[in-house]
mmCIF file of C-alpha atoms in Angstrom:
data_model
loop_
_atom_site.group_PDB
_atom_site.id
_atom_site.type_symbol
_atom_site.label_atom_id
_atom_site.label_comp_id
_atom_site.label_asym_id
_atom_site.label_seq_id
_atom_site.Cartn_x
_atom_site.Cartn_y
_atom_site.Cartn_z
ATOM 1 C CA MET T 1 -32.312 -19.796 -6.013
ATOM 2 C CA ALA T 2 -30.298 -20.770 -2.752
ATOM 3 C CA SER T 3 -27.174 -22.921 -3.363
ATOM 4 C CA PRO T 4 -27.359 -26.576 -2.464
ATOM 5 C CA PRO T 5 -25.724 -27.695 0.850
ATOM 6 C CA PHE T 6 -22.164 -28.797 0.512
ATOM 7 C CA SER T 7 -22.766 -32.469 0.715
ATOM 8 C CA SER T 8 -25.432 -32.547 -1.812
ATOM 9 C CA GLY T 9 -23.323 -30.373 -4.159
ATOM 10 C CA ILE T 10 -20.287 -32.855 -3.861
ATOM 11 C CA PHE T 11 -22.576 -35.824 -4.714
ATOM 12 C CA GLY T 12 -23.665 -33.950 -7.793
ATOM 13 C CA LEU T 13 -20.235 -33.063 -8.795
ATOM 14 C CA VAL T 14 -19.056 -36.535 -8.386
ATOM 15 C CA LYS T 15 -22.053 -37.932 -10.447
ATOM 16 C CA GLY T 16 -21.516 -35.508 -13.284
ATOM 17 C CA THR T 17 -17.670 -35.879 -13.440
ATOM 18 C CA ASP T 18 -16.125 -37.836 -16.561
ATOM 19 C CA GLY T 19 -12.564 -38.649 -17.031
ATOM 20 C CA ALA T 20 -11.855 -35.362 -18.555
ATOM 21 C CA ARG T 21 -13.100 -33.490 -15.801
ATOM 22 C CA SER T 22 -11.843 -35.383 -12.845
ATOM 23 C CA ARG T 23 -8.524 -33.316 -12.636
ATOM 24 C CA SER T 24 -10.732 -30.400 -11.979
ATOM 25 C CA LEU T 25 -12.938 -31.761 -9.460
ATOM 26 C CA LEU T 26 -11.029 -30.641 -6.313
ATOM 27 C CA ARG T 27 -11.156 -26.986 -7.550
ATOM 28 C CA GLU T 28 -14.800 -27.102 -8.116
ATOM 29 C CA ALA T 29 -15.346 -28.896 -4.830
ATOM 30 C CA THR T 30 -13.379 -26.069 -3.235
ATOM 31 C CA GLU T 31 -15.431 -23.444 -4.894
ATOM 32 C CA LEU T 32 -18.592 -25.024 -3.285
ATOM 33 C CA TYR T 33 -16.946 -25.462 0.035
ATOM 34 C CA VAL T 34 -16.111 -21.664 0.254
ATOM 35 C CA SER T 35 -19.394 -20.635 -0.898
ATOM 36 C CA GLU T 36 -20.913 -21.657 2.549
ATOM 37 C CA PRO T 37 -19.513 -19.935 5.653
ATOM 38 C CA VAL T 38 -20.115 -22.851 7.848
ATOM 39 C CA HIS T 39 -20.054 -26.559 7.737
ATOM 40 C CA THR T 40 -20.904 -29.601 9.719
ATOM 41 C CA ARG T 41 -18.244 -31.999 10.861
ATOM 42 C CA SER T 42 -19.212 -34.597 8.356
ATOM 43 C CA GLU T 43 -18.755 -31.990 5.566
ATOM 44 C CA VAL T 44 -15.477 -30.993 6.780
ATOM 45 C CA ALA T 45 -14.471 -34.662 6.875
ATOM 46 C CA MET T 46 -15.688 -35.171 3.234
ATOM 47 C CA TYR T 47 -13.825 -32.173 2.079
ATOM 48 C CA GLU T 48 -10.544 -33.145 3.923
ATOM 49 C CA GLU T 49 -10.851 -36.751 2.152
ATOM 50 C CA LEU T 50 -11.201 -35.107 -1.148
ATOM 51 C CA VAL T 51 -8.176 -33.003 -0.599
ATOM 52 C CA ALA T 52 -6.184 -36.053 0.601
ATOM 53 C CA GLN T 53 -7.153 -38.085 -2.571
ATOM 54 C CA LEU T 54 -7.035 -35.383 -5.216
ATOM 55 C CA LEU T 55 -4.526 -32.828 -4.518
ATOM 56 C CA LYS T 56 -1.528 -34.594 -5.684
ATOM 57 C CA VAL T 57 -3.055 -35.014 -8.930
ATOM 58 C CA THR T 58 -4.771 -31.774 -9.461
ATOM 59 C CA ALA T 59 -3.034 -29.441 -11.990
ATOM 60 C CA LEU T 60 -0.775 -26.702 -10.601
ATOM 61 C CA GLN T 61 -2.984 -23.954 -11.959
ATOM 62 C CA ASP T 62 -5.959 -25.578 -10.178
ATOM 63 C CA ARG T 63 -4.040 -25.953 -7.110
ATOM 64 C CA VAL T 64 -3.076 -22.121 -6.975
ATOM 65 C CA ARG T 65 -6.649 -21.238 -7.536
ATOM 66 C CA ILE T 66 -7.622 -23.639 -4.628
ATOM 67 C CA ALA T 67 -5.100 -21.820 -2.341
ATOM 68 C CA THR T 68 -6.325 -18.503 -3.525
ATOM 69 C CA LEU T 69 -9.882 -19.426 -2.559
ATOM 70 C CA LEU T 70 -9.017 -20.858 0.769
ATOM 71 C CA ALA T 71 -6.619 -18.011 1.765
ATOM 72 C CA ASP T 72 -9.802 -15.691 2.145
ATOM 73 C CA TYR T 73 -11.723 -18.347 4.054
ATOM 74 C CA ASP T 74 -11.889 -18.294 7.786
ATOM 75 C CA GLU T 75 -12.100 -22.026 8.800
ATOM 76 C CA VAL T 76 -9.677 -24.006 6.640
ATOM 77 C CA PRO T 77 -9.474 -27.700 7.880
ATOM 78 C CA ALA T 78 -5.950 -28.239 9.666
ATOM 79 C CA SER T 79 -5.034 -31.126 7.225
ATOM 80 C CA VAL T 80 -5.951 -28.983 4.205
ATOM 81 C CA MET T 81 -3.977 -26.080 5.566
ATOM 82 C CA ARG T 82 -0.928 -28.544 6.266
ATOM 83 C CA ALA T 83 -1.105 -29.878 2.755
ATOM 84 C CA LEU T 84 -1.117 -26.564 1.102
ATOM 85 C CA LEU T 85 1.643 -24.995 3.105
ATOM 86 C CA HIS T 86 3.944 -27.910 2.241
ATOM 87 C CA ASP T 87 2.986 -27.883 -1.491
ATOM 88 C CA ILE T 88 5.545 -26.442 -4.057
ATOM 89 C CA PHE T 89 6.177 -22.668 -3.704
ATOM 90 C CA PRO T 90 3.594 -21.251 -6.229
ATOM 91 C CA VAL T 91 0.891 -22.874 -4.157
ATOM 92 C CA SER T 92 2.200 -22.538 -0.520
ATOM 93 C CA SER T 93 3.352 -18.904 -1.075
ATOM 94 C CA VAL T 94 -0.356 -18.124 -1.607
ATOM 95 C CA MET T 95 -1.225 -19.383 1.713
ATOM 96 C CA ILE T 96 1.853 -17.834 3.495
ATOM 97 C CA GLU T 97 1.198 -14.543 2.192
ATOM 98 C CA LYS T 98 -2.643 -14.099 2.356
ATOM 99 C CA SER T 99 -4.176 -16.704 4.532
ATOM 100 C CA LYS T 100 -5.486 -15.325 8.036
ATOM 101 C CA SER T 101 -6.227 -18.521 9.494
ATOM 102 C CA ILE T 102 -2.732 -20.176 9.959
ATOM 103 C CA SER T 103 -2.147 -21.208 13.439
ATOM 104 C CA GLU T 104 1.041 -20.597 15.505
ATOM 105 C CA GLY T 105 1.739 -24.244 15.541
ATOM 106 C CA GLN T 106 1.398 -24.583 11.646
ATOM 107 C CA LEU T 107 3.864 -21.617 11.167
ATOM 108 C CA LEU T 108 6.307 -23.177 13.476
ATOM 109 C CA ALA T 109 6.147 -26.532 11.921
ATOM 110 C CA LEU T 110 6.653 -24.839 8.540
ATOM 111 C CA VAL T 111 9.625 -22.877 9.771
ATOM 112 C CA ALA T 112 11.385 -26.075 10.832
ATOM 113 C CA THR T 113 11.508 -27.578 7.305
ATOM 114 C CA ALA T 114 10.719 -24.685 4.946
ATOM 115 C CA SER T 115 13.127 -23.329 2.172
ATOM 116 C CA PRO T 116 14.759 -19.907 2.401
ATOM 117 C CA SER T 117 12.017 -18.438 0.109
ATOM 118 C CA HIS T 118 9.397 -19.823 2.324
ATOM 119 C CA LEU T 119 11.117 -18.494 5.341
ATOM 120 C CA GLU T 120 11.418 -14.957 3.805
ATOM 121 C CA MET T 121 7.697 -14.941 3.086
ATOM 122 C CA ILE T 122 6.741 -15.893 6.606
ATOM 123 C CA ALA T 123 9.056 -13.255 8.094
ATOM 124 C CA ALA T 124 6.830 -10.791 6.069
ATOM 125 C CA ARG T 125 3.528 -11.912 7.484
ATOM 126 C CA LYS T 126 1.744 -9.441 9.736
ATOM 127 C CA ASN T 127 1.559 -9.604 13.449
ATOM 128 C CA LEU T 128 3.898 -12.662 13.823
ATOM 129 C CA GLN T 129 3.795 -14.299 17.255
ATOM 130 C CA PRO T 130 7.106 -14.072 19.366
ATOM 131 C CA ALA T 131 7.692 -17.771 19.119
ATOM 132 C CA VAL T 132 7.674 -17.706 15.350
ATOM 133 C CA VAL T 133 9.953 -14.733 15.463
ATOM 134 C CA GLU T 134 12.463 -16.626 17.571
ATOM 135 C CA ALA T 135 12.165 -19.626 15.476
ATOM 136 C CA LEU T 136 12.746 -17.549 12.228
ATOM 137 C CA LEU T 137 15.926 -16.112 13.712
ATOM 138 C CA GLY T 138 17.426 -19.517 13.854
ATOM 139 C CA ARG T 139 16.816 -20.476 10.476
ATOM 140 C CA LEU T 140 16.862 -17.136 8.318
ATOM 141 C CA ARG T 141 20.099 -16.461 6.256
ATOM 142 C CA THR T 142 21.707 -13.126 6.490
ATOM 143 C CA ASP T 143 19.950 -11.830 3.443
ATOM 144 C CA GLY T 144 16.541 -13.268 4.613
ATOM 145 C CA LEU T 145 16.867 -11.207 7.773
ATOM 146 C CA SER T 146 15.962 -8.113 5.809
ATOM 147 C CA ALA T 147 12.392 -9.450 5.413
ATOM 148 C CA LEU T 148 12.080 -9.624 9.242
ATOM 149 C CA ALA T 149 13.762 -6.128 9.888
ATOM 150 C CA ALA T 150 11.213 -4.613 7.263
ATOM 151 C CA ASN T 151 8.278 -6.155 9.048
ATOM 152 C CA LEU T 152 7.051 -3.164 11.184
ATOM 153 C CA SER T 153 4.133 -5.007 12.405
ATOM 154 C CA ILE T 154 6.266 -7.123 14.836
ATOM 155 C CA SER T 155 8.311 -6.142 17.908
ATOM 156 C CA LEU T 156 11.858 -7.558 18.070
ATOM 157 C CA PRO T 157 13.112 -8.754 21.433
ATOM 158 C CA PRO T 158 16.492 -7.236 22.489
ATOM 159 C CA SER T 159 18.345 -10.563 21.674
ATOM 160 C CA ALA T 160 17.023 -10.426 18.127
ATOM 161 C CA VAL T 161 18.198 -6.992 17.792
ATOM 162 C CA ARG T 162 21.648 -7.710 18.952
ATOM 163 C CA MET T 163 21.827 -10.699 16.455
ATOM 164 C CA MET T 164 20.603 -8.619 13.558
ATOM 165 C CA VAL T 165 22.925 -5.856 14.462
ATOM 166 C CA GLU T 166 25.800 -8.193 14.348
ATOM 167 C CA ASN T 167 24.547 -9.362 10.785
ATOM 168 C CA ALA T 168 24.101 -5.888 9.662
ATOM 169 C CA ARG T 169 27.702 -4.936 9.564
ATOM 170 C CA GLU T 170 28.717 -4.367 6.035
ATOM 171 C CA ASN T 171 25.196 -4.907 5.000
ATOM 172 C CA PRO T 172 23.647 -1.394 4.174
ATOM 173 C CA ARG T 173 20.254 -2.791 3.307
ATOM 174 C CA LEU T 174 19.743 -4.509 6.678
ATOM 175 C CA ALA T 175 21.385 -1.735 8.633
ATOM 176 C CA ARG T 176 18.968 0.920 7.225
ATOM 177 C CA GLN T 177 15.911 -1.253 7.779
ATOM 178 C CA LEU T 178 16.885 -1.598 11.461
ATOM 179 C CA ALA T 179 17.531 2.132 11.666
ATOM 180 C CA ALA T 180 13.857 2.621 10.339
ATOM 181 C CA ARG T 181 12.527 0.710 13.228
ATOM 182 C CA ILE T 182 11.747 3.414 15.941
ATOM 183 C CA ASP T 183 10.154 1.296 18.765
ATOM 184 C CA ASP T 184 12.470 -1.601 19.243
ATOM 185 C CA VAL T 185 15.844 -0.721 17.934
ATOM 186 C CA GLN T 186 17.542 2.049 20.015
ATOM 187 C CA ASP T 187 19.914 4.804 18.829
ATOM 188 C CA THR T 188 22.739 3.218 20.678
ATOM 189 C CA ASP T 189 22.076 -0.180 18.930
ATOM 190 C CA LEU T 190 23.131 1.576 15.554
ATOM 191 C CA ILE T 191 26.501 3.123 16.644
ATOM 192 C CA ASP T 192 28.591 0.276 15.278
ATOM 193 C CA LEU T 193 26.392 0.493 11.872
ATOM 194 C CA PHE T 194 27.067 4.123 11.333
ATOM 195 C CA LEU T 195 28.968 3.725 8.142
ATOM 196 C CA ASP T 196 26.249 1.508 6.638
ATOM 197 C CA LEU T 197 23.449 3.871 7.586
ATOM 198 C CA ASP T 198 21.658 6.402 5.474
ATOM 199 C CA SER T 199 21.364 10.090 6.515
ATOM 200 C CA ARG T 200 18.338 9.417 8.762
ATOM 201 C CA GLY T 201 20.068 6.486 10.548
ATOM 202 C CA ARG T 202 23.292 8.587 10.968
ATOM 203 C CA ARG T 203 21.207 11.426 12.680
ATOM 204 C CA ARG T 204 19.895 8.794 15.161
ATOM 205 C CA VAL T 205 23.579 7.887 15.987
ATOM 206 C CA ILE T 206 24.807 11.333 16.372
ATOM 207 C CA GLN T 207 22.076 11.997 18.735
ATOM 208 C CA ALA T 208 22.837 8.911 20.727
ATOM 209 C CA LEU T 209 26.519 10.264 20.816
ATOM 210 C CA GLU T 210 25.731 13.546 22.080
ATOM 211 C CA ILE T 211 23.642 12.101 24.840
ATOM 212 C CA ALA T 212 26.499 9.740 25.809
ATOM 213 C CA ALA T 213 28.829 12.798 25.594
ATOM 214 C CA LEU T 214 26.610 14.610 27.986
ATOM 215 C CA ARG T 215 26.592 11.878 30.457
ATOM 216 C CA GLU T 216 30.298 11.567 30.248
ATOM 217 C CA PHE T 217 30.267 15.292 31.057
ATOM 218 C CA ALA T 218 28.056 14.990 33.922
ATOM 219 C CA ALA T 219 30.134 12.235 35.421
ATOM 220 C CA ARG T 220 33.254 14.541 35.237
ATOM 221 C CA ARG T 221 35.104 12.039 33.083
ATOM 222 C CA PRO T 222 38.283 13.621 31.652
ATOM 223 C CA LEU T 223 37.990 14.926 28.063
ATOM 224 C CA PRO T 224 41.089 13.836 26.064
ATOM 225 C CA ARG T 225 43.012 16.983 24.522
ATOM 226 C CA VAL T 226 43.595 16.823 20.853
ATOM 227 C CA PRO T 227 47.023 18.385 20.219
ATOM 228 C CA MET T 228 47.328 21.016 17.507
ATOM 229 C CA PRO T 229 48.038 19.134 14.263
ATOM 230 C CA ASP T 230 51.488 19.749 12.701
ATOM 231 C CA PRO T 231 51.268 22.760 10.457
ATOM 232 C CA ASP T 232 53.484 21.168 7.884
ATOM 233 C CA LYS T 233 51.208 18.243 7.798
ATOM 234 C CA VAL T 234 48.265 20.472 7.517
ATOM 235 C CA THR T 235 49.788 22.444 4.618
ATOM 236 C CA THR T 236 50.618 19.004 2.809
ATOM 237 C CA LEU T 237 47.059 17.867 3.488
ATOM 238 C CA ALA T 238 45.619 21.230 1.817
ATOM 239 C CA ARG T 239 47.862 20.601 -1.159
ATOM 240 C CA ALA T 240 46.743 17.059 -1.403
ATOM 241 C CA CYS T 241 43.093 17.991 -1.324
ATOM 242 C CA LEU T 242 43.712 20.381 -4.330
ATOM 243 C CA GLN T 243 45.434 17.571 -6.251
ATOM 244 C CA ARG T 244 42.701 15.141 -5.343
ATOM 245 C CA ASN T 245 45.405 12.769 -3.950
ATOM 246 C CA THR T 246 43.209 10.570 -1.833
ATOM 247 C CA GLU T 247 46.233 8.303 -0.793
ATOM 248 C CA ALA T 248 48.067 11.378 0.655
ATOM 249 C CA MET T 249 44.861 12.601 2.259
ATOM 250 C CA SER T 250 44.302 9.354 3.998
ATOM 251 C CA ARG T 251 47.799 8.974 5.119
ATOM 252 C CA ILE T 252 48.033 12.324 6.743
ATOM 253 C CA LEU T 253 44.599 11.994 8.524
ATOM 254 C CA SER T 254 45.797 8.524 9.607
ATOM 255 C CA ASP T 255 48.562 10.343 11.510
ATOM 256 C CA PHE T 256 46.135 12.743 13.102
ATOM 257 C CA THR T 257 43.476 10.155 14.172
ATOM 258 C CA GLY T 258 45.266 6.968 14.652
ATOM 259 C CA LEU T 259 42.920 5.324 12.210
ATOM 260 C CA ASP T 260 44.286 3.043 9.387
ATOM 261 C CA ALA T 261 44.767 4.625 6.110
ATOM 262 C CA PRO T 262 42.602 2.180 4.230
ATOM 263 C CA PHE T 263 39.800 3.071 6.596
ATOM 264 C CA LEU T 264 40.153 6.762 6.032
ATOM 265 C CA VAL T 265 40.024 6.117 2.132
ATOM 266 C CA ARG T 266 36.641 4.712 2.739
ATOM 267 C CA LEU T 267 35.553 7.774 4.792
ATOM 268 C CA LEU T 268 36.869 10.047 2.067
ATOM 269 C CA ALA T 269 34.785 8.242 -0.484
ATOM 270 C CA ASP T 270 31.618 8.140 1.578
ATOM 271 C CA PRO T 271 28.841 9.810 -0.462
ATOM 272 C CA GLY T 272 27.090 11.093 2.720
ATOM 273 C CA GLY T 273 30.208 12.565 4.216
ATOM 274 C CA GLU T 274 28.957 12.428 7.842
ATOM 275 C CA PRO T 275 31.937 9.959 8.992
ATOM 276 C CA LEU T 276 34.436 12.277 7.334
ATOM 277 C CA SER T 277 32.988 15.413 9.322
ATOM 278 C CA ILE T 278 33.082 13.763 12.643
ATOM 279 C CA CYS T 279 36.545 12.336 11.988
ATOM 280 C CA LEU T 280 37.856 15.939 11.181
ATOM 281 C CA LYS T 281 36.367 17.239 14.385
ATOM 282 C CA ALA T 282 38.250 14.396 16.313
ATOM 283 C CA ALA T 283 41.358 15.155 14.375
ATOM 284 C CA GLY T 284 41.445 18.716 15.982
ATOM 285 C CA LEU T 285 41.424 20.319 12.508
ATOM 286 C CA ASP T 286 40.249 24.046 12.226
ATOM 287 C CA SER T 287 37.143 24.607 10.084
ATOM 288 C CA GLY T 288 39.031 26.063 7.248
ATOM 289 C CA ILE T 289 40.933 22.881 6.316
ATOM 290 C CA ALA T 290 38.008 20.805 7.436
ATOM 291 C CA THR T 291 35.906 22.589 4.912
ATOM 292 C CA ARG T 292 38.716 22.110 2.255
ATOM 293 C CA VAL T 293 38.901 18.328 2.942
ATOM 294 C CA ILE T 294 35.039 18.068 2.874
ATOM 295 C CA LEU T 295 34.886 20.013 -0.555
ATOM 296 C CA PHE T 296 37.365 17.567 -2.265
ATOM 297 C CA SER T 297 35.995 14.246 -0.699
ATOM 298 C CA GLY T 298 33.303 12.194 -2.004
ATOM 299 C CA VAL T 299 32.953 10.331 -5.141
ATOM 300 C CA ASP T 300 32.920 13.305 -7.484
ATOM 301 C CA ASP T 301 35.555 15.919 -8.258
ATOM 302 C CA THR T 302 34.093 18.205 -5.508
ATOM 303 C CA ARG T 303 30.918 18.216 -3.547
ATOM 304 C CA ASN T 304 28.256 20.719 -4.289
ATOM 305 C CA TYR T 305 27.462 23.714 -2.324
ATOM 306 C CA PHE T 306 24.525 22.279 -0.203
ATOM 307 C CA ASP T 307 26.512 19.026 0.717
ATOM 308 C CA VAL T 308 29.434 21.097 1.712
ATOM 309 C CA LYS T 309 27.340 23.413 3.854
ATOM 310 C CA ARG T 310 25.423 20.410 5.503
ATOM 311 C CA LEU T 311 28.719 18.714 6.363
ATOM 312 C CA VAL T 312 30.513 21.945 7.500
ATOM 313 C CA ASP T 313 27.410 22.604 9.805
ATOM 314 C CA LEU T 314 27.545 19.028 11.212
ATOM 315 C CA TYR T 315 31.534 19.640 11.963
ATOM 316 C CA GLU T 316 30.544 22.818 13.985
ATOM 317 C CA MET T 317 27.584 21.346 15.622
ATOM 318 C CA VAL T 318 29.058 17.943 16.812
ATOM 319 C CA SER T 319 30.737 18.080 20.114
ATOM 320 C CA LEU T 320 34.464 17.163 20.511
ATOM 321 C CA ARG T 321 33.434 14.736 23.094
ATOM 322 C CA SER T 322 31.063 12.755 20.905
ATOM 323 C CA ALA T 323 33.225 12.868 17.917
ATOM 324 C CA LEU T 324 35.960 11.307 20.013
ATOM 325 C CA LEU T 325 33.752 8.610 21.301
ATOM 326 C CA LEU T 326 32.921 7.561 17.838
ATOM 327 C CA VAL T 327 36.473 7.642 16.495
ATOM 328 C CA ASP T 328 37.613 5.601 19.632
ATOM 329 C CA ARG T 329 34.824 3.096 18.622
ATOM 330 C CA TRP T 330 36.256 2.816 15.095
ATOM 331 C CA ARG T 331 39.669 2.516 16.338
ATOM 332 C CA GLY T 332 38.880 -0.331 18.790
ATOM 333 C CA ALA T 333 36.951 -2.170 15.892
ATOM 334 C CA LEU T 334 39.905 -2.182 13.467
ATOM 335 C CA PRO T 335 42.262 -5.166 14.218
ATOM 336 C CA SER T 336 45.402 -3.547 12.801
ATOM 337 C CA ALA T 337 44.799 0.068 13.825
ATOM 338 C CA LYS T 338 47.620 1.905 15.396
ATOM 339 C CA ARG T 339 47.341 1.971 19.182
ATOM 340 C CA THR T 340 50.173 4.730 20.202
ATOM 341 C CA PRO T 341 48.697 7.526 22.029
ATOM 342 C CA VAL T 342 48.048 10.609 19.849
ATOM 343 C CA HIS T 343 46.698 13.085 22.750
ATOM 344 C CA VAL T 344 47.289 14.033 26.182
ATOM 345 C CA PRO T 345 44.277 13.552 28.642
ATOM 346 C CA GLN T 346 43.094 16.480 30.537
ATOM 347 C CA THR T 347 40.506 17.274 33.351
ATOM 348 C CA GLN T 348 37.329 19.104 32.758
ATOM 349 C CA THR T 349 39.092 22.308 33.852
ATOM 350 C CA GLY T 350 41.979 21.641 31.400
ATOM 351 C CA THR T 351 44.668 20.604 34.060
ATOM 352 C CA PRO T 352 46.851 17.910 32.659
ATOM 353 C CA VAL T 353 46.770 14.759 34.417
ATOM 354 C CA ARG T 354 48.681 11.484 34.206
ATOM 355 C CA SER T 355 47.316 9.065 31.643
ATOM 356 C CA PHE T 356 47.799 5.918 33.903
ATOM 357 C CA ALA T 357 45.793 7.839 36.604
ATOM 358 C CA THR T 358 42.742 8.559 34.374
ATOM 359 C CA GLY T 359 42.793 5.431 32.033
ATOM 360 C CA ALA T 360 41.963 7.754 29.289
ATOM 361 C CA GLY T 361 45.106 6.843 27.044
ATOM 362 C CA ARG T 362 44.590 5.583 23.358
ATOM 363 C CA ASP T 363 46.071 2.259 24.460
ATOM 364 C CA GLU T 364 43.144 1.425 26.389
ATOM 365 C CA ARG T 365 39.949 0.064 24.872
ATOM 366 C CA PRO T 366 37.133 2.653 25.161
ATOM 367 C CA GLU T 367 34.471 2.185 27.690
ATOM 368 C CA ALA T 368 31.212 0.590 26.685
ATOM 369 C CA MET T 369 28.948 3.064 25.380
ATOM 370 C CA PRO T 370 26.427 4.177 27.934
ATOM 371 C CA GLN T 371 22.819 3.218 27.185
ATOM 372 C CA ALA T 372 21.062 6.252 26.013
ATOM 373 C CA ARG T 373 17.407 6.204 24.684
ATOM 374 C CA ARG T 374 16.171 8.616 22.214
ATOM 375 C CA ASP T 375 14.306 11.694 23.000
ATOM 376 C CA ARG T 376 11.067 11.215 21.204
ATOM 377 C CA ALA T 377 9.689 14.667 21.792
#
């Protein structure tokens, strides 16, 4: 037997409703409403009036049920959608998460007044319009940006990437979510987040640095010459490694690189070890002492064989030029870093030149990293 039209069904519900059932009237009306795919204007107006009059007195459990029913319905009246979106979180979250019929204007209106929890749910919606993304960026807190960064169904504009990169400093979760975005976050965008990235993100940065180093070489920019480290300090460093004397290790490496000792402590404790390998390459240490430093770094007493091999391979693979680019970047980012020169510039052929002629001294801020796009082959 065919179900009755919506209007006839509503009249039947109203007639058969007593005081005990009046609070469930809206839920039953909604079940009847979604049972028909198409409604006349008068039926839509009738349902909207029922929602306006009864939603506030309907029990929470029934309101959640109403939202669940309408989330799967294609044509939800605008006033009903607005009322559900601005209901308390258990009700509105159902619509935000599941409804396919929320318009751009409704989302923009909700973003303007929504709570942080609502904003994070909006940020996780599939295929958000660019205007909604821009509005969210203006209201999301730093911890809420993770939901937007994790949403791979949207494309972030360059301005949004820059803003999120700034907020991702010292925020490993956000940094790693940005590194997982292949289409709109370039490798060069991640350079300043190197310490907060996982191994996959760090590989992207190393690739960007190598491309930048090749461009520097092609432009015949002078390669700074790293002087041979003081043998006595190298011996002291080797002894400090065996003693697991992190303070002494960081102090000596600080002398070799010009980086602050507390920053070197962080590199020595880094679980992945990639920043330390690159730093050792920039310091001009040979592979033997570099291997020893790598072995006795990390959070355990010693690194295991496979980690040591991986990090030594990275030390040998990374070019001196790209290692210096990254260390210069770190040096420029540290407000209290030592700025005294620790090397003598040289030309590509090795002929010493005056530092004031090349502008390659450690006293000067490194040039902006050339924009290098990833080779996706």
